[in-house]
């Protein structure tokens, strides 16, 4: 009976007002912190009342201009830019180690670790490290390299490359210019824009150079300035090679005017970790140009190229006011509600539609109709 009596009971909360300065100050301070957090961080900083589109679509076209002089030859963009298509990732070659007239055959290795005095030493190397060297396939023979030195023989492109020589850099590269054309789109809001702003004229393009303060929207950038803004020394970077990022940020509040959505450029060294390594520092790669003698024999010129790789990285997000503002505070809110909410009974349910992610609506607002994709179940978009 006690259990039954305890079961059929009712509990209610009791409010106690404690008149204490200490407890009161702590209570109001905690409330103030909570309110300040929501107003300052959630609403003002993070703008959580807005819908955000982070799926930015972007295209980048680049073009480099300038002439340099290297190995007593005048170099133009065809000689020092790779790949030549004007993509968002490209390399400016600043120095090269050239090995000319290589042909398929047998020749001595050039690296010091392949020095030998007899064939047996080369055969031991093959047993210990394998038959492949940095320049070809080891044959197991010890052959003459020069008057005082013997090295293990290889089969491959001969003569073997010597990449330890010191060669100068192309100093003129510091004054080369880079033109960037960037177009972006926020698909959720069908908002498009480019970094070539409407007030930019042909005359501006010809004489302006980007500067973060005086010329923040000029699409012409001097390579030396890019490296400097990334906190690097151009001569050192050109000598060892490296990777520099050109970041274009589009952080736009689309509730404001179209003109307020502008690009923001920043620069950074992307491979800064490699500067701390003793192995494989910097950036380099090899490529070759192939030729044929009159008798059909193929030969090539091998280049080990050091250069600065530029990666143009585009990021951004666009925001607009969310439904709570659209449906309650804006002029025409009732009209928006009528388009957003629809009452459906079992009697007038439409026939089943396909499983396509595109939901179609014939409803119009202001005489216009627009169809958009949506990942929200049962949602459709209206053109405003």
XYZ file of C-alpha atoms in Angstrom:
384
model
C 0.000 0.000 0.000
C 2.915 2.355 0.648
C 4.199 1.774 -2.882
C 0.767 2.506 -4.359
C 0.453 5.648 -2.258
C 3.906 6.860 -3.342
C 3.062 6.183 -7.008
C -0.053 8.372 -7.038
C 1.702 11.585 -6.086
C 2.411 14.933 -7.780
C 5.605 16.946 -7.643
C 5.999 20.632 -8.433
C 9.028 22.916 -8.472
C 9.594 25.478 -5.790
C 11.274 28.782 -6.539
C 13.483 30.295 -3.845
C 14.747 33.876 -4.177
C 18.125 34.197 -2.491
C 18.942 37.812 -1.652
C 22.710 37.560 -1.766
C 25.052 39.981 -3.511
C 27.594 37.237 -4.176
C 25.154 34.755 -5.720
C 23.339 37.563 -7.560
C 26.495 38.938 -9.167
C 27.592 35.441 -10.259
C 24.120 34.712 -11.652
C 23.937 37.930 -13.688
C 27.559 37.533 -14.857
C 26.827 34.042 -16.213
C 23.685 35.322 -17.934
C 25.651 38.218 -19.418
C 28.325 35.845 -20.719
C 25.708 33.645 -22.398
C 23.957 36.625 -24.006
C 27.283 38.135 -25.086
C 28.331 34.815 -26.629
C 25.191 34.561 -28.733
C 25.192 38.212 -29.790
C 28.928 38.656 -30.274
C 30.051 35.269 -31.574
C 27.014 33.448 -32.969
C 25.238 36.421 -34.557
C 27.844 39.122 -35.262
C 30.992 37.046 -35.916
C 29.680 33.730 -37.257
C 26.447 35.241 -38.650
C 24.544 32.064 -37.821
C 21.293 33.703 -38.903
C 22.449 33.433 -42.528
C 22.404 30.585 -45.035
C 25.972 29.806 -46.144
C 27.171 28.400 -49.483
C 30.719 27.014 -49.283
C 30.582 24.985 -52.513
C 32.294 27.691 -54.539
C 32.860 26.978 -58.245
C 35.967 28.566 -59.716
C 38.085 28.797 -62.847
C 41.583 30.280 -63.100
C 43.501 31.394 -66.184
C 47.103 32.647 -65.890
C 49.534 34.318 -68.249
C 53.201 35.183 -67.583
C 55.147 37.875 -69.417
C 58.817 38.809 -69.448
C 62.186 38.097 -71.064
C 65.267 36.729 -69.347
C 68.815 35.863 -70.287
C 70.305 32.491 -69.400
C 73.426 30.720 -70.732
C 73.906 33.499 -73.280
C 70.412 32.931 -74.647
C 67.313 35.142 -74.446
C 64.490 33.207 -72.753
C 60.810 33.925 -73.344
C 57.695 32.415 -71.759
C 57.829 29.339 -74.011
C 61.291 28.541 -72.624
C 60.723 29.010 -68.897
C 56.974 28.415 -68.191
C 55.613 24.896 -67.821
C 52.977 23.732 -68.484
C 52.246 26.281 -71.210
C 48.435 26.119 -71.067
C 47.978 28.889 -68.486
C 46.581 26.732 -65.687
C 46.194 27.463 -61.980
C 49.420 25.511 -61.251
C 52.546 26.390 -63.217
C 56.336 26.597 -62.839
C 58.770 29.401 -63.620
C 62.127 27.774 -64.374
C 64.904 29.852 -62.781
C 67.984 27.678 -63.385
C 68.924 24.516 -65.276
C 71.659 21.889 -65.322
C 72.005 20.764 -68.943
C 73.443 17.451 -70.173
C 73.743 17.528 -73.948
C 74.014 14.841 -76.623
C 72.881 11.861 -74.608
C 72.485 8.627 -76.553
C 71.509 5.084 -75.617
C 74.586 3.028 -74.789
C 77.106 2.020 -72.109
C 79.079 4.532 -69.993
C 80.522 5.040 -66.466
C 78.290 6.267 -63.633
C 78.997 9.817 -62.480
C 78.102 9.562 -58.794
C 80.907 9.168 -56.253
C 79.272 6.203 -54.492
C 79.808 4.096 -57.632
C 83.615 4.442 -57.585
C 85.369 1.108 -57.964
C 88.688 -0.677 -58.513
C 87.441 -3.993 -59.856
C 84.350 -5.649 -61.347
C 83.748 -7.517 -58.094
C 83.047 -4.262 -56.237
C 80.360 -3.339 -58.793
C 78.846 -6.796 -58.532
C 78.695 -6.437 -54.753
C 76.826 -3.138 -55.229
C 74.299 -4.894 -57.429
C 73.804 -7.593 -54.777
C 73.436 -5.021 -51.986
C 71.376 -2.256 -53.629
C 69.997 -3.742 -56.838
C 70.939 -3.264 -60.465
C 69.365 0.177 -60.946
C 71.408 3.335 -60.328
C 70.348 6.967 -60.598
C 71.374 7.104 -64.271
C 70.698 3.619 -65.643
C 71.111 -0.123 -65.132
C 74.394 -1.387 -63.662
C 76.217 -3.951 -65.772
C 78.599 -5.169 -63.055
C 81.733 -3.926 -64.810
C 84.235 -1.365 -63.453
C 85.278 1.023 -66.244
C 87.401 4.135 -66.660
C 85.674 7.444 -65.844
C 88.676 9.755 -66.341
C 92.462 9.618 -66.089
C 92.433 8.976 -62.326
C 89.025 7.506 -61.542
C 87.041 4.337 -62.282
C 83.312 3.881 -61.684
C 80.740 1.144 -62.270
C 79.346 0.936 -65.793
C 75.682 1.559 -66.613
C 73.457 0.951 -69.601
C 71.171 3.863 -70.418
C 71.366 7.438 -71.664
C 75.034 8.368 -71.913
C 76.984 10.327 -70.811
C 75.492 10.163 -67.312
C 74.206 13.390 -65.808
C 76.393 15.338 -63.365
C 73.933 17.357 -61.268
C 76.343 18.617 -58.602
C 77.666 21.534 -60.647
C 76.870 25.072 -59.535
C 74.923 27.074 -62.114
C 73.567 30.656 -61.911
C 69.915 31.662 -61.682
C 67.957 33.751 -64.157
C 67.863 37.037 -62.245
C 65.397 38.695 -64.639
C 62.644 36.335 -63.406
C 62.102 38.576 -60.397
C 60.571 41.228 -62.676
C 58.342 38.885 -64.702
C 54.631 39.656 -64.380
C 51.713 37.315 -63.827
C 48.173 38.019 -65.033
C 45.393 36.149 -63.195
C 41.818 35.888 -64.445
C 39.522 34.270 -61.897
C 35.790 33.625 -62.172
C 33.701 32.287 -59.284
C 30.117 31.192 -58.730
C 28.047 30.358 -55.663
C 25.630 27.780 -57.125
C 23.169 27.860 -54.232
C 22.447 31.550 -54.896
C 23.341 31.567 -58.619
C 25.790 34.390 -57.888
C 28.674 34.971 -60.309
C 31.614 37.352 -60.305
C 35.233 37.694 -61.441
C 38.391 39.373 -60.220
C 38.384 41.753 -63.224
C 36.163 44.347 -61.579
C 33.902 46.578 -63.728
C 35.834 49.789 -63.047
C 39.111 48.221 -64.275
C 40.102 49.663 -67.667
C 42.558 48.543 -70.344
C 44.853 51.391 -69.330
C 44.773 50.166 -65.720
C 45.769 46.667 -66.819
C 48.749 48.028 -68.746
C 50.238 50.092 -65.944
C 49.049 48.677 -62.590
C 50.897 46.217 -60.374
C 49.249 44.507 -57.433
C 49.877 45.957 -53.984
C 47.801 44.934 -50.957
C 47.185 48.564 -49.964
C 47.502 50.835 -52.993
C 46.389 48.371 -55.743
C 44.501 45.525 -53.984
C 42.378 44.584 -57.034
C 44.987 44.770 -59.810
C 45.233 41.326 -61.510
C 48.851 41.940 -62.622
C 51.361 40.631 -60.067
C 55.151 40.938 -60.155
C 56.840 37.628 -59.293
C 59.335 39.303 -56.985
C 56.467 40.901 -55.047
C 54.618 37.586 -54.727
C 57.697 35.945 -53.218
C 58.265 38.919 -50.917
C 54.637 38.920 -49.716
C 55.077 35.213 -48.946
C 57.993 36.118 -46.665
C 60.719 34.609 -48.865
C 63.952 35.789 -50.456
C 63.709 35.573 -54.246
C 67.373 34.701 -54.928
C 67.364 31.832 -52.427
C 64.017 30.509 -53.606
C 65.058 30.689 -57.266
C 68.259 28.767 -56.488
C 66.713 25.838 -54.600
C 63.193 25.960 -56.013
C 60.014 25.971 -53.997
C 56.211 26.139 -54.011
C 54.349 29.408 -53.404
C 50.600 29.671 -52.931
C 48.561 32.586 -54.297
C 45.294 32.458 -52.372
C 42.231 34.318 -53.653
C 39.494 34.591 -51.053
C 35.860 35.362 -51.830
C 34.101 35.796 -48.487
C 30.925 37.612 -49.459
C 27.866 38.785 -47.562
C 25.349 38.669 -50.389
C 22.821 40.665 -48.367
C 24.993 43.655 -49.236
C 25.427 45.150 -52.696
C 27.062 43.237 -55.583
C 30.011 45.647 -55.532
C 30.921 44.670 -51.965
C 31.846 41.109 -52.996
C 35.523 41.516 -53.935
C 38.567 39.207 -53.973
C 41.205 39.226 -51.277
C 44.736 38.096 -52.220
C 47.206 36.488 -49.828
C 50.481 34.616 -50.312
C 52.319 31.815 -48.522
C 55.173 29.315 -48.926
C 53.391 25.966 -49.290
C 56.444 23.723 -48.922
C 57.989 25.488 -45.956
C 58.467 22.135 -44.201
C 60.994 21.074 -46.871
C 63.255 23.974 -45.849
C 63.962 22.132 -42.599
C 64.909 18.880 -44.328
C 68.419 17.971 -45.379
C 67.057 15.617 -48.063
C 65.227 16.798 -51.184
C 65.062 20.475 -50.314
C 63.329 22.864 -52.664
C 61.673 21.955 -55.958
C 63.161 20.544 -59.164
C 62.274 18.207 -61.994
C 63.801 16.793 -65.181
C 62.673 16.937 -68.776
C 64.326 16.298 -72.135
C 64.294 17.460 -75.748
C 64.694 14.696 -78.303
C 66.373 14.840 -81.720
C 67.568 12.509 -84.507
C 70.767 12.407 -86.478
C 70.664 12.076 -90.240
C 71.103 8.312 -89.933
C 68.046 8.026 -87.668
C 69.923 7.645 -84.370
C 68.031 9.296 -81.512
C 69.724 11.599 -79.026
C 68.517 14.071 -76.444
C 69.377 17.061 -74.273
C 68.513 16.437 -70.606
C 67.591 19.352 -68.340
C 67.365 19.310 -64.563
C 65.234 22.362 -63.883
C 64.945 24.307 -60.641
C 62.041 26.687 -60.379
C 59.268 28.309 -58.405
C 55.939 26.533 -58.636
C 52.913 28.786 -58.180
C 49.598 27.322 -57.025
C 46.590 29.645 -57.402
C 44.123 28.550 -54.709
C 40.569 29.902 -54.660
C 38.307 29.631 -51.608
C 35.259 31.413 -50.284
C 31.684 31.346 -49.111
C 28.560 33.394 -49.701
C 25.839 34.100 -47.146
C 22.292 35.436 -47.220
C 19.586 35.881 -44.578
C 17.811 32.705 -43.517
C 14.117 31.832 -43.497
C 13.417 33.378 -40.106
C 14.045 36.830 -41.590
C 12.556 36.021 -44.995
C 9.271 34.688 -43.632
C 8.653 37.110 -40.798
C 10.286 40.512 -41.215
C 10.622 41.305 -44.918
C 8.050 43.069 -47.028
C 6.007 40.417 -48.810
C 6.588 37.808 -46.103
C 3.048 36.445 -46.521
C 3.724 35.923 -50.204
C 6.922 33.996 -49.417
C 5.067 31.859 -46.883
C 2.405 31.006 -49.451
C 5.095 29.767 -51.813
C 7.068 27.903 -49.143
C 4.218 26.057 -47.373
C 1.513 24.098 -49.157
C -1.364 22.177 -47.605
C -1.925 18.791 -49.211
C -4.681 16.242 -48.463
C -4.867 12.636 -49.489
C -7.638 13.480 -51.949
C -5.560 15.831 -54.151
C -2.125 14.193 -53.873
C -0.334 14.423 -57.242
C 0.909 11.296 -59.064
C 4.272 9.901 -57.946
C 7.263 11.564 -59.563
C 10.620 10.098 -60.506
C 13.479 9.776 -58.058
C 15.361 12.629 -59.710
C 16.976 15.083 -57.227
C 15.485 17.970 -59.201
C 12.101 19.063 -57.859
C 10.051 21.076 -60.299
C 7.470 23.742 -59.517
C 5.285 25.749 -61.841
C 4.681 28.374 -59.172
C 5.958 31.826 -59.979
C 6.768 34.921 -58.039
C 6.509 38.235 -59.831
C 5.875 36.535 -63.188
C 9.202 34.640 -63.170
C 9.868 30.929 -62.795
C 13.177 29.302 -61.919
C 14.148 25.694 -61.225
C 17.071 24.744 -59.010
C 18.499 21.573 -57.523
C 18.040 20.843 -53.865
C 19.374 18.160 -51.564
C 16.606 18.840 -49.015
C 13.792 16.299 -49.164
C 10.726 17.785 -50.802
C 12.173 21.293 -51.159
C 12.189 23.561 -54.161
C 13.673 26.989 -54.852
C 11.938 30.103 -56.041
C 13.591 32.885 -58.010
C 13.560 36.142 -56.055
